[in-house]
Every structure is written in structure tokens, then in C-alpha cells.
Amino acid sequence: MAAKILANLIVMGSGILLRAFAQAYRQALANASKSGVAQETIQNTVRRASRAMTEQEARQVLGVTENSTWEEILKKYDVLFERNGMQGSFYLQSKVHRAKECLEAVYAKGQGTTS
């Protein structure tokens, strides 16, 4: 009998807490939209996501010049990607990959083949 009462108290208490948290969250969203915080957060997120790597930054990451051939770029990419895959960081590895993608697009437009 005591176990049944205790179980009912736990279920009722958790329901009350859940409703309270939901109401507090709704109120926080309403306050944020009134003060403009939500709109500012969305704008910052869009700004951060739309920032693409420039050609100059890609060349710096891979350590190549504007006169480098596509084969040289691929060699540098392979070396840096493998080195960071084994003992480096995932962040640097992804930077190297994004740099190759950026230069791949540049070479596809300007010089024809990328393979």
C-alpha cells in the first residue's frame, strides 16, 4: 500500500514539474522575442553559417601559391589530410578538406578539369 502511494506521489510530482518547466520555457521564449534577443541570435547564426572559405585562405591552409598546379594541390592535400587524420585534429583535417573543395571549385571554373 505504501509503495502504491509513493509511486502516485512520484508520478504526480514529476507531472507538476514538467508542466512548470514547459511554462517557464514558453515564458522565456516570449521574453526573448520581446527584447529582440531571438532575432539577433538567428542573424548571428546565419552570418556564421554563410561564411565560406576564400580562395586566399584556402591557399594558405594548403600552403600553395596561385601558380601551383592542381597536382601539387592534391599532393599537399593528401599529405595534410592523412597527417591530421592519424595524429592531428579533426578540426584541422576539416579545414584542409574545405580548402581543397574551395580550390577545386576555382580550378573547375578557371582551368577545366579537377581530376
mmCIF file with all atom_site columns, C-alpha atoms in Angstrom:
data_model
loop_
_atom_site.group_PDB
_atom_site.id
_atom_site.type_symbol
_atom_site.label_atom_id
_atom_site.label_alt_id
_atom_site.label_comp_id
_atom_site.label_asym_id
_atom_site.label_entity_id
_atom_site.label_seq_id
_atom_site.pdbx_PDB_ins_code
_atom_site.Cartn_x
_atom_site.Cartn_y
_atom_site.Cartn_z
_atom_site.occupancy
_atom_site.B_iso_or_equiv
_atom_site.pdbx_formal_charge
_atom_site.auth_seq_id
_atom_site.auth_comp_id
_atom_site.auth_asym_id
_atom_site.auth_atom_id
_atom_site.pdbx_PDB_model_num
ATOM 1   C CA . MET A 1 1   ? 0.000  0.000  0.000   1.00 0.00 ? 1   MET A CA 1
ATOM 2   C CA . ALA A 1 2   ? 2.800  2.420  0.884   1.00 0.00 ? 2   ALA A CA 1
ATOM 3   C CA . ALA A 1 3   ? 4.571  1.622  -2.374  1.00 0.00 ? 3   ALA A CA 1
ATOM 4   C CA . LYS A 1 4   ? 1.428  2.495  -4.339  1.00 0.00 ? 4   LYS A CA 1
ATOM 5   C CA . ILE A 1 5   ? 1.088  5.844  -2.569  1.00 0.00 ? 5   ILE A CA 1
ATOM 6   C CA . LEU A 1 6   ? 4.772  6.597  -3.075  1.00 0.00 ? 6   LEU A CA 1
ATOM 7   C CA . ALA A 1 7   ? 4.511  5.754  -6.804  1.00 0.00 ? 7   ALA A CA 1
ATOM 8   C CA . ASN A 1 8   ? 1.472  8.043  -7.160  1.00 0.00 ? 8   ASN A CA 1
ATOM 9   C CA . LEU A 1 9   ? 3.334  10.890 -5.431  1.00 0.00 ? 9   LEU A CA 1
ATOM 10  C CA . ILE A 1 10  ? 6.323  10.458 -7.748  1.00 0.00 ? 10  ILE A CA 1
ATOM 11  C CA . VAL A 1 11  ? 4.150  10.411 -10.880 1.00 0.00 ? 11  VAL A CA 1
ATOM 12  C CA . MET A 1 12  ? 2.108  13.429 -9.792  1.00 0.00 ? 12  MET A CA 1
ATOM 13  C CA . GLY A 1 13  ? 5.211  15.364 -8.721  1.00 0.00 ? 13  GLY A CA 1
ATOM 14  C CA . SER A 1 14  ? 7.006  14.731 -11.983 1.00 0.00 ? 14  SER A CA 1
ATOM 15  C CA . GLY A 1 15  ? 3.927  15.835 -13.941 1.00 0.00 ? 15  GLY A CA 1
ATOM 16  C CA . ILE A 1 16  ? 3.760  19.087 -11.994 1.00 0.00 ? 16  ILE A CA 1
ATOM 17  C CA . LEU A 1 17  ? 7.481  19.734 -12.542 1.00 0.00 ? 17  LEU A CA 1
ATOM 18  C CA . LEU A 1 18  ? 7.173  19.011 -16.253 1.00 0.00 ? 18  LEU A CA 1
ATOM 19  C CA . ARG A 1 19  ? 4.304  21.470 -16.648 1.00 0.00 ? 19  ARG A CA 1
ATOM 20  C CA . ALA A 1 20  ? 6.230  24.109 -14.680 1.00 0.00 ? 20  ALA A CA 1
ATOM 21  C CA . PHE A 1 21  ? 9.324  23.717 -16.889 1.00 0.00 ? 21  PHE A CA 1
ATOM 22  C CA . ALA A 1 22  ? 7.217  23.901 -20.054 1.00 0.00 ? 22  ALA A CA 1
ATOM 23  C CA . GLN A 1 23  ? 5.515  27.073 -18.839 1.00 0.00 ? 23  GLN A CA 1
ATOM 24  C CA . ALA A 1 24  ? 8.855  28.644 -17.862 1.00 0.00 ? 24  ALA A CA 1
ATOM 25  C CA . TYR A 1 25  ? 10.300 27.810 -21.285 1.00 0.00 ? 25  TYR A CA 1
ATOM 26  C CA . ARG A 1 26  ? 7.334  29.374 -23.071 1.00 0.00 ? 26  ARG A CA 1
ATOM 27  C CA . GLN A 1 27  ? 7.709  32.496 -20.936 1.00 0.00 ? 27  GLN A CA 1
ATOM 28  C CA . ALA A 1 28  ? 11.440 32.695 -21.668 1.00 0.00 ? 28  ALA A CA 1
ATOM 29  C CA . LEU A 1 29  ? 10.750 32.469 -25.411 1.00 0.00 ? 29  LEU A CA 1
ATOM 30  C CA . ALA A 1 30  ? 8.128  35.214 -25.135 1.00 0.00 ? 30  ALA A CA 1
ATOM 31  C CA . ASN A 1 31  ? 10.544 37.458 -23.219 1.00 0.00 ? 31  ASN A CA 1
ATOM 32  C CA . ALA A 1 32  ? 13.325 36.817 -25.722 1.00 0.00 ? 32  ALA A CA 1
ATOM 33  C CA . SER A 1 33  ? 11.123 37.693 -28.677 1.00 0.00 ? 33  SER A CA 1
ATOM 34  C CA . LYS A 1 34  ? 10.024 40.920 -26.982 1.00 0.00 ? 34  LYS A CA 1
ATOM 35  C CA . SER A 1 35  ? 13.596 42.047 -26.355 1.00 0.00 ? 35  SER A CA 1
ATOM 36  C CA . GLY A 1 36  ? 14.872 41.052 -29.802 1.00 0.00 ? 36  GLY A CA 1
ATOM 37  C CA . VAL A 1 37  ? 17.352 38.504 -28.468 1.00 0.00 ? 37  VAL A CA 1
ATOM 38  C CA . ALA A 1 38  ? 15.845 35.706 -30.548 1.00 0.00 ? 38  ALA A CA 1
ATOM 39  C CA . GLN A 1 39  ? 16.110 37.683 -33.791 1.00 0.00 ? 39  GLN A CA 1
ATOM 40  C CA . GLU A 1 40  ? 19.702 38.658 -33.031 1.00 0.00 ? 40  GLU A CA 1
ATOM 41  C CA . THR A 1 41  ? 20.612 35.031 -32.342 1.00 0.00 ? 41  THR A CA 1
ATOM 42  C CA . ILE A 1 42  ? 19.108 33.907 -35.642 1.00 0.00 ? 42  ILE A CA 1
ATOM 43  C CA . GLN A 1 43  ? 21.000 36.616 -37.542 1.00 0.00 ? 43  GLN A CA 1
ATOM 44  C CA . ASN A 1 44  ? 24.300 35.646 -35.899 1.00 0.00 ? 44  ASN A CA 1
ATOM 45  C CA . THR A 1 45  ? 23.731 32.002 -36.773 1.00 0.00 ? 45  THR A CA 1
ATOM 46  C CA . VAL A 1 46  ? 23.018 32.822 -40.413 1.00 0.00 ? 46  VAL A CA 1
ATOM 47  C CA . ARG A 1 47  ? 26.065 35.092 -40.585 1.00 0.00 ? 47  ARG A CA 1
ATOM 48  C CA . ARG A 1 48  ? 28.318 32.373 -39.161 1.00 0.00 ? 48  ARG A CA 1
ATOM 49  C CA . ALA A 1 49  ? 26.941 29.676 -41.453 1.00 0.00 ? 49  ALA A CA 1
ATOM 50  C CA . SER A 1 50  ? 27.242 31.727 -44.630 1.00 0.00 ? 50  SER A CA 1
ATOM 51  C CA . ARG A 1 51  ? 30.929 32.496 -44.141 1.00 0.00 ? 51  ARG A CA 1
ATOM 52  C CA . ALA A 1 52  ? 32.662 30.447 -46.804 1.00 0.00 ? 52  ALA A CA 1
ATOM 53  C CA . MET A 1 53  ? 36.395 29.974 -47.157 1.00 0.00 ? 53  MET A CA 1
ATOM 54  C CA . THR A 1 54  ? 38.015 32.380 -49.590 1.00 0.00 ? 54  THR A CA 1
ATOM 55  C CA . GLU A 1 55  ? 40.483 31.277 -52.234 1.00 0.00 ? 55  GLU A CA 1
ATOM 56  C CA . GLN A 1 56  ? 43.309 33.086 -50.456 1.00 0.00 ? 56  GLN A CA 1
ATOM 57  C CA . GLU A 1 57  ? 42.504 31.385 -47.141 1.00 0.00 ? 57  GLU A CA 1
ATOM 58  C CA . ALA A 1 58  ? 42.315 28.008 -48.890 1.00 0.00 ? 58  ALA A CA 1
ATOM 59  C CA . ARG A 1 59  ? 45.738 28.542 -50.437 1.00 0.00 ? 59  ARG A CA 1
ATOM 60  C CA . GLN A 1 60  ? 47.168 29.498 -47.022 1.00 0.00 ? 60  GLN A CA 1
ATOM 61  C CA . VAL A 1 61  ? 45.703 26.396 -45.377 1.00 0.00 ? 61  VAL A CA 1
ATOM 62  C CA . LEU A 1 62  ? 47.203 24.100 -48.013 1.00 0.00 ? 62  LEU A CA 1
ATOM 63  C CA . GLY A 1 63  ? 50.426 26.096 -48.349 1.00 0.00 ? 63  GLY A CA 1
ATOM 64  C CA . VAL A 1 64  ? 50.232 26.570 -52.112 1.00 0.00 ? 64  VAL A CA 1
ATOM 65  C CA . THR A 1 65  ? 50.636 29.617 -54.357 1.00 0.00 ? 65  THR A CA 1
ATOM 66  C CA . GLU A 1 66  ? 48.489 30.938 -57.158 1.00 0.00 ? 66  GLU A CA 1
ATOM 67  C CA . ASN A 1 67  ? 50.905 29.377 -59.652 1.00 0.00 ? 67  ASN A CA 1
ATOM 68  C CA . SER A 1 68  ? 50.573 25.873 -58.190 1.00 0.00 ? 68  SER A CA 1
ATOM 69  C CA . THR A 1 69  ? 49.201 23.152 -60.420 1.00 0.00 ? 69  THR A CA 1
ATOM 70  C CA . TRP A 1 70  ? 46.213 21.048 -59.454 1.00 0.00 ? 70  TRP A CA 1
ATOM 71  C CA . GLU A 1 71  ? 48.509 18.027 -58.966 1.00 0.00 ? 71  GLU A CA 1
ATOM 72  C CA . GLU A 1 72  ? 50.623 19.978 -56.442 1.00 0.00 ? 72  GLU A CA 1
ATOM 73  C CA . ILE A 1 73  ? 47.483 20.995 -54.592 1.00 0.00 ? 73  ILE A CA 1
ATOM 74  C CA . LEU A 1 74  ? 46.306 17.374 -54.454 1.00 0.00 ? 74  LEU A CA 1
ATOM 75  C CA . LYS A 1 75  ? 49.706 16.227 -53.138 1.00 0.00 ? 75  LYS A CA 1
ATOM 76  C CA . LYS A 1 76  ? 49.621 18.858 -50.379 1.00 0.00 ? 76  LYS A CA 1
ATOM 77  C CA . TYR A 1 77  ? 46.015 17.950 -49.598 1.00 0.00 ? 77  TYR A CA 1
ATOM 78  C CA . ASP A 1 78  ? 46.781 14.227 -49.336 1.00 0.00 ? 78  ASP A CA 1
ATOM 79  C CA . VAL A 1 79  ? 49.782 14.798 -47.052 1.00 0.00 ? 79  VAL A CA 1
ATOM 80  C CA . LEU A 1 80  ? 47.991 17.241 -44.733 1.00 0.00 ? 80  LEU A CA 1
ATOM 81  C CA . PHE A 1 81  ? 44.738 15.273 -44.652 1.00 0.00 ? 81  PHE A CA 1
ATOM 82  C CA . GLU A 1 82  ? 46.481 11.993 -43.777 1.00 0.00 ? 82  GLU A CA 1
ATOM 83  C CA . ARG A 1 83  ? 48.781 13.619 -41.218 1.00 0.00 ? 83  ARG A CA 1
ATOM 84  C CA . ASN A 1 84  ? 45.857 15.242 -39.407 1.00 0.00 ? 84  ASN A CA 1
ATOM 85  C CA . GLY A 1 85  ? 43.775 12.088 -39.697 1.00 0.00 ? 85  GLY A CA 1
ATOM 86  C CA . MET A 1 86  ? 46.347 9.966  -37.884 1.00 0.00 ? 86  MET A CA 1
ATOM 87  C CA . GLN A 1 87  ? 47.774 12.231 -35.218 1.00 0.00 ? 87  GLN A CA 1
ATOM 88  C CA . GLY A 1 88  ? 46.258 15.664 -35.699 1.00 0.00 ? 88  GLY A CA 1
ATOM 89  C CA . SER A 1 89  ? 42.914 17.190 -35.011 1.00 0.00 ? 89  SER A CA 1
ATOM 90  C CA . PHE A 1 90  ? 39.583 16.707 -36.743 1.00 0.00 ? 90  PHE A CA 1
ATOM 91  C CA . TYR A 1 91  ? 39.214 20.495 -36.931 1.00 0.00 ? 91  TYR A CA 1
ATOM 92  C CA . LEU A 1 92  ? 42.410 20.910 -38.948 1.00 0.00 ? 92  LEU A CA 1
ATOM 93  C CA . GLN A 1 93  ? 41.518 17.944 -41.106 1.00 0.00 ? 93  GLN A CA 1
ATOM 94  C CA . SER A 1 94  ? 38.160 19.522 -41.939 1.00 0.00 ? 94  SER A CA 1
ATOM 95  C CA . LYS A 1 95  ? 39.861 22.872 -42.695 1.00 0.00 ? 95  LYS A CA 1
ATOM 96  C CA . VAL A 1 96  ? 42.182 21.086 -45.142 1.00 0.00 ? 96  VAL A CA 1
ATOM 97  C CA . HIS A 1 97  ? 39.206 19.370 -46.774 1.00 0.00 ? 97  HIS A CA 1
ATOM 98  C CA . ARG A 1 98  ? 37.252 22.640 -47.092 1.00 0.00 ? 98  ARG A CA 1
ATOM 99  C CA . ALA A 1 99  ? 40.321 24.321 -48.595 1.00 0.00 ? 99  ALA A CA 1
ATOM 100 C CA . LYS A 1 100 ? 40.574 21.591 -51.227 1.00 0.00 ? 100 LYS A CA 1
ATOM 101 C CA . GLU A 1 101 ? 36.850 21.934 -52.000 1.00 0.00 ? 101 GLU A CA 1
ATOM 102 C CA . CYS A 1 102 ? 37.227 25.700 -52.422 1.00 0.00 ? 102 CYS A CA 1
ATOM 103 C CA . LEU A 1 103 ? 40.211 25.386 -54.749 1.00 0.00 ? 103 LEU A CA 1
ATOM 104 C CA . GLU A 1 104 ? 38.509 22.573 -56.616 1.00 0.00 ? 104 GLU A CA 1
ATOM 105 C CA . ALA A 1 105 ? 35.677 24.941 -57.488 1.00 0.00 ? 105 ALA A CA 1
ATOM 106 C CA . VAL A 1 106 ? 38.148 27.637 -58.549 1.00 0.00 ? 106 VAL A CA 1
ATOM 107 C CA . TYR A 1 107 ? 40.089 25.249 -60.780 1.00 0.00 ? 107 TYR A CA 1
ATOM 108 C CA . ALA A 1 108 ? 36.886 23.790 -62.233 1.00 0.00 ? 108 ALA A CA 1
ATOM 109 C CA . LYS A 1 109 ? 35.791 27.273 -63.324 1.00 0.00 ? 109 LYS A CA 1
ATOM 110 C CA . GLY A 1 110 ? 39.128 28.627 -64.405 1.00 0.00 ? 110 GLY A CA 1
ATOM 111 C CA . GLN A 1 111 ? 41.201 25.777 -65.735 1.00 0.00 ? 111 GLN A CA 1
ATOM 112 C CA . GLY A 1 112 ? 38.894 22.966 -66.733 1.00 0.00 ? 112 GLY A CA 1
ATOM 113 C CA . THR A 1 113 ? 39.424 19.509 -65.179 1.00 0.00 ? 113 THR A CA 1
ATOM 114 C CA . THR A 1 114 ? 39.791 18.794 -61.469 1.00 0.00 ? 114 THR A CA 1
ATOM 115 C CA . SER A 1 115 ? 40.643 15.108 -61.546 1.00 0.00 ? 115 SER A CA 1
#
